CSV table of C-alpha atoms in Angstrom, one decimal:
chain,number,residue,atom,x,y,z
A,245,MET,CA,103.8,98.2,121.6
A,246,THR,CA,102.0,94.9,122.1
A,247,ILE,CA,98.6,94.1,120.6
A,248,ASN,CA,96.1,91.2,120.6
A,249,LEU,CA,93.9,90.5,117.6
A,250,PHE,CA,90.6,89.1,118.4
A,251,ASP,CA,88.1,86.9,116.5
A,252,ASP,CA,84.5,88.0,116.3
A,253,SER,CA,81.6,86.4,114.4
A,254,CYS,CA,83.6,86.5,111.2
A,255,TRP,CA,85.5,83.4,112.4
A,256,ALA,CA,82.4,81.3,111.9
A,257,SER,CA,81.4,82.9,108.5
A,258,LEU,CA,85.0,82.3,107.2
A,259,ARG,CA,85.0,78.5,107.8
A,260,PRO,CA,86.4,76.2,106.6
A,261,LEU,CA,89.4,78.5,106.1
A,262,THR,CA,89.4,79.5,109.8
A,263,PHE,CA,89.1,76.0,111.3
A,264,THR,CA,92.8,75.9,111.6
A,265,ARG,CA,93.6,79.6,112.4
A,266,PRO,CA,92.4,82.9,113.8
A,267,VAL,CA,91.0,85.3,111.3
A,268,ALA,CA,94.0,87.6,111.7
A,269,ASP,CA,96.2,84.8,110.4
A,270,LEU,CA,94.5,84.9,107.0
A,271,ARG,CA,96.9,86.0,104.2
A,272,ILE,CA,95.5,88.8,101.9
A,273,GLY,CA,97.8,91.0,99.8
A,274,ILE,CA,101.4,90.2,100.7
A,275,LEU,CA,101.1,89.8,104.5
A,276,THR,CA,98.6,88.2,106.9
A,277,ILE,CA,96.2,90.6,108.6
A,278,ALA,CA,98.2,90.3,111.9
A,279,GLU,CA,101.5,91.0,110.1
A,280,LYS,CA,100.0,94.1,108.5
A,281,TRP,CA,98.9,95.5,111.9
A,282,ALA,CA,102.3,94.6,113.4
A,283,LYS,CA,104.1,96.4,110.6
A,284,TYR,CA,102.0,99.5,110.8
A,285,LEU,CA,102.2,99.8,114.6
A,286,ASN,CA,105.7,98.4,115.0
A,287,ALA,CA,104.2,96.0,117.4
A,288,ASP,CA,104.4,92.5,118.8
A,289,PHE,CA,101.2,90.6,118.5
A,290,GLY,CA,99.1,87.7,119.9
A,291,PHE,CA,95.6,86.4,119.3
A,292,HIS,CA,92.3,85.9,121.1
A,293,THR,CA,90.7,83.0,119.2
A,294,GLN,CA,89.0,79.7,119.8
A,295,ASP,CA,90.2,77.7,122.8
A,296,TYR,CA,91.6,74.8,120.8
A,297,LEU,CA,93.6,77.1,118.6
A,298,SER,CA,95.1,79.1,121.5
A,299,ILE,CA,97.9,76.6,122.1
A,300,LYS,CA,99.4,77.6,118.7
A,301,PHE,CA,98.0,81.1,118.5
A,302,ALA,CA,98.3,82.5,122.0
A,303,PRO,CA,97.4,85.9,123.4
A,304,LYS,CA,100.0,88.3,124.7
A,305,SER,CA,99.5,88.9,128.4
A,306,ASN,CA,100.9,92.4,128.4
A,307,ALA,CA,98.6,93.8,125.7
A,308,ASN,CA,95.9,96.4,126.4
A,309,LEU,CA,95.1,97.3,122.7
A,310,PHE,CA,92.7,94.9,121.2
A,311,ILE,CA,92.1,94.9,117.4
A,312,ASN,CA,89.5,93.1,115.3
A,313,GLY,CA,91.3,90.5,113.4
A,314,SER,CA,88.9,90.7,110.4
A,315,VAL,CA,89.8,94.3,109.7
A,316,CYS,CA,92.6,95.2,107.4
A,317,PRO,CA,94.6,98.3,108.4
A,318,ASP,CA,95.3,101.4,106.3
A,319,GLU,CA,96.8,104.8,107.2
A,320,ALA,CA,93.5,106.5,107.9
A,321,LEU,CA,92.4,103.7,110.3
A,322,LEU,CA,95.8,103.7,111.9
A,323,SER,CA,95.4,107.4,112.8
A,324,ASP,CA,92.2,106.7,114.7
A,325,VAL,CA,93.6,103.6,116.4
A,326,TYR,CA,96.6,105.7,117.6
A,327,GLY,CA,94.2,108.3,118.9
A,328,LEU,CA,92.3,105.8,121.2
A,329,LYS,CA,92.6,106.4,124.9
A,330,ALA,CA,92.1,103.9,127.8
A,331,GLY,CA,88.5,103.0,128.1
A,332,GLU,CA,87.6,103.9,124.5
A,333,VAL,CA,86.2,101.7,121.7
A,334,LEU,CA,86.5,102.5,118.0
A,335,TYR,CA,83.5,101.3,116.0
A,336,LYS,CA,81.6,101.7,112.8
A,337,ARG,CA,77.9,100.5,112.6
A,338,ASP,CA,77.9,97.2,114.5
A,339,VAL,CA,81.6,96.4,114.1
A,340,ILE,CA,84.0,96.9,117.0
A,341,ILE,CA,87.3,97.8,115.3
A,342,ALA,CA,89.6,98.3,118.3
A,343,TYR,CA,89.5,99.2,122.0
A,344,ILE,CA,91.8,99.8,124.9
A,345,ALA,CA,91.1,97.9,128.1
A,346,ASP,CA,92.8,95.9,130.8
A,347,GLN,CA,91.6,92.6,129.3
A,348,HIS,CA,89.8,91.2,126.3
A,349,ASP,CA,86.0,91.0,126.7
A,350,LEU,CA,83.8,91.9,123.7
A,351,GLU,CA,80.7,92.3,125.7
A,352,SER,CA,82.3,94.7,128.1
A,353,ALA,CA,83.9,96.5,125.2
A,354,LYS,CA,80.4,97.6,124.0
A,355,SER,CA,80.0,99.7,127.2
A,356,LEU,CA,83.3,101.6,126.7
A,357,ARG,CA,83.3,105.2,125.7
A,358,PRO,CA,82.4,105.1,121.9
A,359,VAL,CA,84.5,106.7,119.2
A,360,GLU,CA,82.9,106.4,115.8
A,361,TYR,CA,85.1,105.8,112.8
A,362,LYS,CA,84.0,108.0,109.9
A,363,ASN,CA,85.8,106.4,106.9
A,364,ASP,CA,85.4,103.1,105.0
A,365,PHE,CA,87.5,100.1,105.8
A,366,VAL,CA,88.2,96.6,104.5
A,367,GLN,CA,86.7,93.8,106.5
A,368,ILE,CA,87.1,90.1,105.6
A,369,VAL,CA,83.7,88.5,106.5
A,370,TYR,CA,83.4,85.7,103.9
A,371,PRO,CA,85.9,83.6,102.0
A,372,GLU,CA,85.3,85.4,98.7
A,373,HIS,CA,86.3,88.7,100.3
A,374,ILE,CA,89.9,87.4,100.3
A,375,PHE,CA,90.4,87.3,96.6
A,376,GLY,CA,88.0,90.2,96.1
A,377,ASN,CA,90.1,92.6,98.1
A,378,ASN,CA,93.4,91.1,97.2
A,379,PRO,CA,94.4,93.5,94.4
A,380,GLY,CA,94.0,96.5,96.7
A,381,GLU,CA,95.7,94.8,99.7
A,382,ILE,CA,98.7,94.0,97.5
A,383,ARG,CA,99.0,97.7,96.6
A,384,LYS,CA,98.8,98.7,100.3
A,385,ASP,CA,101.3,96.1,101.4
A,386,PHE,CA,103.7,96.9,98.5
A,387,LYS,CA,103.9,100.5,99.7
A,388,LEU,CA,104.2,99.4,103.3
A,389,LEU,CA,107.1,97.0,102.6
A,390,THR,CA,109.0,98.9,100.0
A,391,GLU,CA,108.7,102.6,100.7
A,392,GLY,CA,112.1,104.2,101.0
A,393,ARG,CA,113.9,101.0,100.0
A,394,SER,CA,115.5,100.0,96.7
A,395,SER,CA,114.9,96.7,94.9
A,396,ALA,CA,117.5,94.1,94.4
A,397,LYS,CA,119.0,94.1,90.9
A,398,ILE,CA,116.6,92.8,88.2
A,399,SER,CA,118.2,90.7,85.4
A,400,ASN,CA,118.2,92.4,82.0
A,401,THR,CA,117.0,89.1,80.5
A,402,ASN,CA,113.5,90.2,81.5
A,403,GLN,CA,111.1,92.5,79.8
A,404,LEU,CA,109.9,95.1,82.3
A,405,LEU,CA,106.8,97.2,81.9
A,406,GLY,CA,106.2,99.9,84.5
A,407,ASP,CA,108.3,101.0,87.5
A,408,ASP,CA,106.6,99.2,90.5
A,409,ILE,CA,108.7,96.0,90.5
A,410,PHE,CA,110.5,95.1,93.7
A,411,LEU,CA,112.8,92.1,94.4
A,412,GLU,CA,113.9,91.3,97.9
A,413,GLU,CA,117.4,90.0,98.7
A,414,GLY,CA,118.1,86.7,96.9
A,415,ALA,CA,115.1,86.9,94.6
A,416,LYS,CA,115.6,86.0,91.0
A,417,ALA,CA,113.7,86.4,87.7
A,418,GLU,CA,115.0,85.5,84.3
A,419,CYS,CA,113.6,85.7,80.7
A,420,SER,CA,110.1,86.7,81.8
A,421,VAL,CA,107.7,89.5,81.2
A,422,LEU,CA,106.9,91.5,84.3
A,423,ASN,CA,104.1,94.1,83.7
A,424,SER,CA,103.5,96.5,86.6
A,425,THR,CA,101.4,99.0,84.7
A,426,TYR,CA,98.3,97.5,86.1
A,427,GLY,CA,99.6,97.1,89.7
A,428,PRO,CA,102.9,96.4,91.6
A,429,ILE,CA,104.9,93.2,91.4
A,430,TYR,CA,106.6,92.0,94.6
A,431,ILE,CA,109.1,89.1,94.6
A,432,GLY,CA,110.0,88.0,98.2
A,433,LYS,CA,113.3,86.9,99.6
A,434,ASN,CA,115.0,84.0,97.8
A,435,ALA,CA,111.9,83.6,95.6
A,436,GLU,CA,112.3,82.8,91.9
A,437,VAL,CA,110.4,83.4,88.7
A,438,TRP,CA,111.5,80.8,86.1
A,439,GLU,CA,112.0,81.4,82.4
A,440,GLY,CA,109.2,82.3,80.2
A,441,SER,CA,106.7,83.4,82.8
A,442,LEU,CA,104.2,86.1,82.0
A,443,ILE,CA,103.2,88.1,85.1
A,444,ARG,CA,100.7,91.1,85.2
A,445,GLY,CA,100.5,93.0,88.5
A,446,SER,CA,99.3,93.4,91.0
A,447,PHE,CA,101.2,90.2,92.1
A,448,ALA,CA,103.0,89.0,95.1
A,449,LEU,CA,105.4,86.0,95.4
A,450,GLY,CA,106.3,85.0,98.9
A,451,GLU,CA,109.7,84.1,100.4
A,452,ASN,CA,111.3,80.9,99.1
A,453,SER,CA,108.5,80.3,96.5
A,454,SER,CA,108.8,79.8,92.8
A,455,ILE,CA,106.8,80.4,89.6
A,456,LYS,CA,107.5,77.6,87.1
A,457,MET,CA,108.4,78.0,83.4
A,458,GLY,CA,105.8,79.4,81.1
A,459,ALA,CA,103.3,80.3,83.9
A,460,LYS,CA,100.6,82.9,83.1
A,461,ILE,CA,99.8,85.0,86.2
A,462,TYR,CA,97.0,87.6,86.1
A,463,SER,CA,96.3,90.6,88.3
A,464,GLY,CA,95.3,90.2,91.9
A,465,THR,CA,97.3,87.0,92.6
A,466,THR,CA,99.3,86.2,95.7
A,467,ILE,CA,101.5,83.1,96.1
A,468,GLY,CA,102.5,82.8,99.8
A,469,PRO,CA,105.9,81.6,101.2
A,470,ASN,CA,107.4,78.2,100.5
A,471,SER,CA,105.1,77.4,97.6
A,472,ARG,CA,105.3,76.5,93.9
A,473,ALA,CA,102.9,77.6,91.2
A,474,GLY,CA,102.5,77.1,87.5
A,475,GLY,CA,99.9,77.0,84.7
A,476,GLU,CA,97.3,79.8,84.6
A,477,ILE,CA,96.3,81.7,87.8
A,478,ASN,CA,94.0,84.7,88.0
A,479,ASN,CA,93.0,86.8,91.0
A,480,SER,CA,93.7,84.0,93.5
A,481,VAL,CA,95.5,83.7,96.8
A,482,ILE,CA,97.6,80.7,97.8
A,483,TRP,CA,98.5,81.1,101.5
A,484,GLY,CA,101.8,79.2,101.7
A,485,ASN,CA,103.5,75.8,101.9
A,486,SER,CA,101.3,74.7,99.0
A,487,ALA,CA,101.7,73.6,95.4
A,488,LYS,CA,99.8,74.3,92.2
A,489,GLY,CA,102.8,73.4,90.1
A,490,HIS,CA,101.3,72.2,86.8
A,491,GLU,CA,99.1,73.3,83.9
A,492,GLY,CA,95.5,74.0,84.7
A,493,TYR,CA,93.4,77.0,85.6
A,494,LEU,CA,92.9,78.5,89.1
A,495,GLY,CA,90.7,81.7,89.1
A,496,ASN,CA,89.0,83.9,91.7
A,497,SER,CA,90.0,81.4,94.4
A,498,VAL,CA,91.6,80.8,97.8
A,499,MET,CA,93.9,77.9,98.5
A,500,GLY,CA,95.0,77.2,102.0
A,501,GLU,CA,98.3,75.9,103.5
A,502,TRP,CA,99.7,72.4,102.9
A,503,CYS,CA,97.5,71.9,99.8
A,504,ASN,CA,98.4,70.3,96.5
A,505,ILE,CA,96.5,70.6,93.2
A,506,GLY,CA,97.3,67.8,90.7
A,507,ALA,CA,98.3,68.3,87.1
A,508,ASP,CA,95.6,69.7,84.8
A,509,THR,CA,93.3,70.4,87.7
A,510,ASN,CA,90.9,73.2,86.7
A,511,ASN,CA,88.2,75.2,88.4
A,512,SER,CA,85.3,77.1,86.9
A,513,ASN,CA,84.9,80.6,88.1
A,514,LEU,CA,81.9,81.6,85.9
A,515,LYS,CA,78.6,79.7,85.4
A,516,ASN,CA,77.4,78.9,81.9
A,517,ASN,CA,74.3,81.0,82.4
A,518,TYR,CA,76.3,83.9,84.0
A,519,ALA,CA,74.2,83.7,87.1
A,520,GLU,CA,75.5,84.8,90.5
A,521,VAL,CA,77.6,82.2,92.3
A,522,LYS,CA,76.6,80.5,95.6
A,523,LEU,CA,79.0,79.1,98.1
A,524,TYR,CA,78.3,76.6,100.9
A,525,ASP,CA,77.8,78.2,104.3
A,526,TYR,CA,78.9,76.3,107.3
A,527,GLU,CA,76.6,78.2,109.7
A,528,SER,CA,73.3,77.5,107.8
A,529,LYS,CA,74.5,74.3,106.1
A,530,LYS,CA,73.0,75.8,102.9
A,531,MET,CA,74.2,77.6,99.8
A,532,ARG,CA,74.8,81.4,100.3
A,533,ASN,CA,74.6,83.8,97.4
A,534,THR,CA,77.9,85.7,97.0
A,535,ASN,CA,76.3,88.2,94.6
A,536,LEU,CA,79.4,87.6,92.5
A,537,GLN,CA,79.5,86.6,88.8
A,538,PHE,CA,83.1,85.3,89.2
A,539,CYS,CA,83.8,83.0,92.1
A,540,GLY,CA,85.9,79.8,91.9
A,541,LEU,CA,87.4,77.5,94.4
A,542,ILE,CA,87.7,77.8,98.2
A,543,MET,CA,90.1,75.1,99.4
A,544,ALA,CA,91.0,74.8,103.1
A,545,ASP,CA,94.3,73.6,104.7
A,546,HIS,CA,95.7,70.1,104.0
A,547,ALA,CA,93.3,69.5,101.0
A,548,LYS,CA,94.5,67.7,97.9
A,549,SER,CA,93.3,67.0,94.4
A,550,GLY,CA,94.4,64.4,91.9
A,551,ILE,CA,95.3,64.9,88.3
A,552,ASN,CA,92.5,66.2,85.9
A,553,THR,CA,90.2,67.1,88.8
A,554,MET,CA,87.4,69.4,87.7
A,555,PHE,CA,85.9,71.8,90.3
A,556,ASN,CA,82.5,73.4,89.7
A,557,THR,CA,81.9,77.2,90.0
A,558,GLY,CA,81.8,78.1,93.6
A,559,SER,CA,83.3,74.9,95.1
A,560,VAL,CA,84.2,74.7,98.8
A,561,VAL,CA,86.7,72.0,99.8
A,562,GLY,CA,87.0,71.3,103.5
A,563,ILE,CA,90.0,70.7,105.7
A,564,GLY,CA,92.0,67.6,104.8
A,565,ALA,CA,89.8,66.5,101.9
A,566,ASN,CA,91.4,64.3,99.2
A,567,VAL,CA,89.6,64.7,95.8
A,568,PHE,CA,90.2,62.5,92.7
A,569,GLY,CA,88.6,60.8,89.8
A,570,ALA,CA,86.6,61.7,86.7
A,571,GLY,CA,83.6,64.0,86.6
A,572,PHE,CA,82.6,67.1,88.7
A,573,PRO,CA,82.4,66.5,92.4
A,574,ALA,CA,79.7,68.3,94.5
A,575,ASN,CA,80.1,72.0,95.2
A,576,HIS,CA,80.7,71.3,98.9
A,577,ILE,CA,83.3,68.6,99.7
A,578,PRO,CA,83.1,68.1,103.5
A,579,ASP,CA,86.2,68.2,105.7
A,580,PHE,CA,88.2,64.9,105.8
A,581,SER,CA,86.5,63.4,102.7
A,582,TRP,CA,88.1,60.9,100.4
A,583,GLY,CA,86.8,60.4,96.9
A,584,GLY,CA,85.2,62.3,94.0
A,585,ALA,CA,82.1,62.5,91.8
A,586,GLY,CA,81.5,58.8,92.3
A,587,GLY,CA,81.1,59.3,96.1
A,588,PHE,CA,83.1,59.9,99.2
A,589,ASP,CA,84.3,58.1,102.3
A,590,ILE,CA,85.7,59.4,105.5
A,591,TYR,CA,89.4,60.2,105.3
A,592,LYS,CA,90.5,58.5,108.6
A,593,LEU,CA,92.7,60.6,110.8
A,594,ASN,CA,95.5,58.1,111.1
A,595,LYS,CA,95.8,57.9,107.3
A,596,MET,CA,95.6,61.7,107.0
A,597,PHE,CA,98.3,62.0,109.6
A,598,GLU,CA,100.6,59.6,107.7
A,599,THR,CA,100.4,61.8,104.6
A,600,THR,CA,100.7,65.1,106.6
A,601,GLU,CA,103.9,63.9,108.3
A,602,LYS,CA,105.5,63.3,104.9
A,603,VAL,CA,104.3,66.7,103.5
A,604,PHE,CA,105.7,68.5,106.5
A,605,ALA,CA,109.0,66.6,106.3
A,606,ARG,CA,109.5,67.8,102.7
A,607,LYS,CA,109.7,71.4,104.2
A,608,ASN,CA,111.9,70.2,107.1
A,609,ILE,CA,109.1,70.8,109.6
A,610,VAL,CA,108.0,68.5,112.3
A,611,PHE,CA,104.3,67.5,112.3
A,612,ASP,CA,104.0,67.8,116.1
A,613,GLU,CA,101.4,67.2,118.7
A,614,VAL,CA,100.1,70.8,118.6
A,615,GLU,CA,99.2,70.4,114.9
A,616,LYS,CA,97.8,66.9,115.5
A,617,ASP,CA,95.6,68.1,118.4
A,618,ILE,CA,94.2,71.0,116.3
A,619,ILE,CA,93.4,68.7,113.4
A,620,THR,CA,91.8,66.2,115.7
A,621,LYS,CA,89.6,68.8,117.2
A,622,VAL,CA,88.6,70.0,113.7
A,623,PHE,CA,87.8,66.4,112.8
A,624,GLU,CA,85.4,66.3,115.7
A,625,LEU,CA,83.9,69.7,115.0
A,626,THR,CA,83.1,68.8,111.4
A,627,GLU,CA,81.5,65.4,112.0
A,628,SER,CA,78.0,66.6,111.3
A,629,TYR,CA,79.0,67.8,107.8
A,630,ARG,CA,80.0,64.2,106.7
A,631,ARG,CA,76.9,62.3,105.6
A,632,PHE,CA,78.2,59.6,103.4
């Protein structure tokens, strides 16, 4: 089977996280949304996304099943998707979940033969939905990835609580406390938990990633592949190829790819007056009420922070921003900003590219023209947000 996952209006409401990817490439739980669907359906997949992203995230020409990339699959939803026939569209309220047609066209899909979905489902509409739904998605992905399989051997130097602990081939954990009584713990291939770590599930550590000594990891946390994490992390998602390697608190947050948080960087996830947290909205260019009491940092791809950076409750840091200095910077740090509480300048593309080439080289990856073209386009798209 071959499928294409399409963006709908959620692509816009999930910015800045989606400036560099389709919605289905968001990581939530252990896998990205696209990887979940591919695993459930045993399918190859492509994307229907923004034109400038399509050179990296291309559609599959032989697909006739189109799935909403903001919708996370589960077994009940899978059953209804399997039951779709040519010319039918699966929907609930105003959300098109999936349809079968000769080509992708959302407007035309609305006129297909309707099949109403009766159950609830998880849809990622705003950035805070990523960490909010992460505990449940870890549980679903854990079952999907480990059912019928046996864990690699777990060292007896660890203290284990509960039975839902799974290590992939080459994964290591020593002298740590792994507590799966609150949710499963998944350690990916060749990943490593260093000595003295305290981990409470649900938790996922991606392939080739590591948790540093003495880390304190709380429920609902995902560390994606090729990353390093330490300090104190609670209900947060780090997508991959990123580092939060030092002391400092990260809570109720999302951190994109190719990010780095300096030593003793902290974010607030609760306002002093316990009021509901607002996040910057790219569509309205105003603050949007999340209706959440706990909401921390939303950091897009390629963003960095210097040592001792302090992020306010409900901070949004744009693509390629570089934040440093004393004091609390504003709640919205525009894409390609350079500075801190004392003010910002534009982080010029040629300077940002110099840094990014070095960051990619550390992972033995070439920062190629495809990546440069995407970032250049995002720089153009975000110009109106930079008013320094």
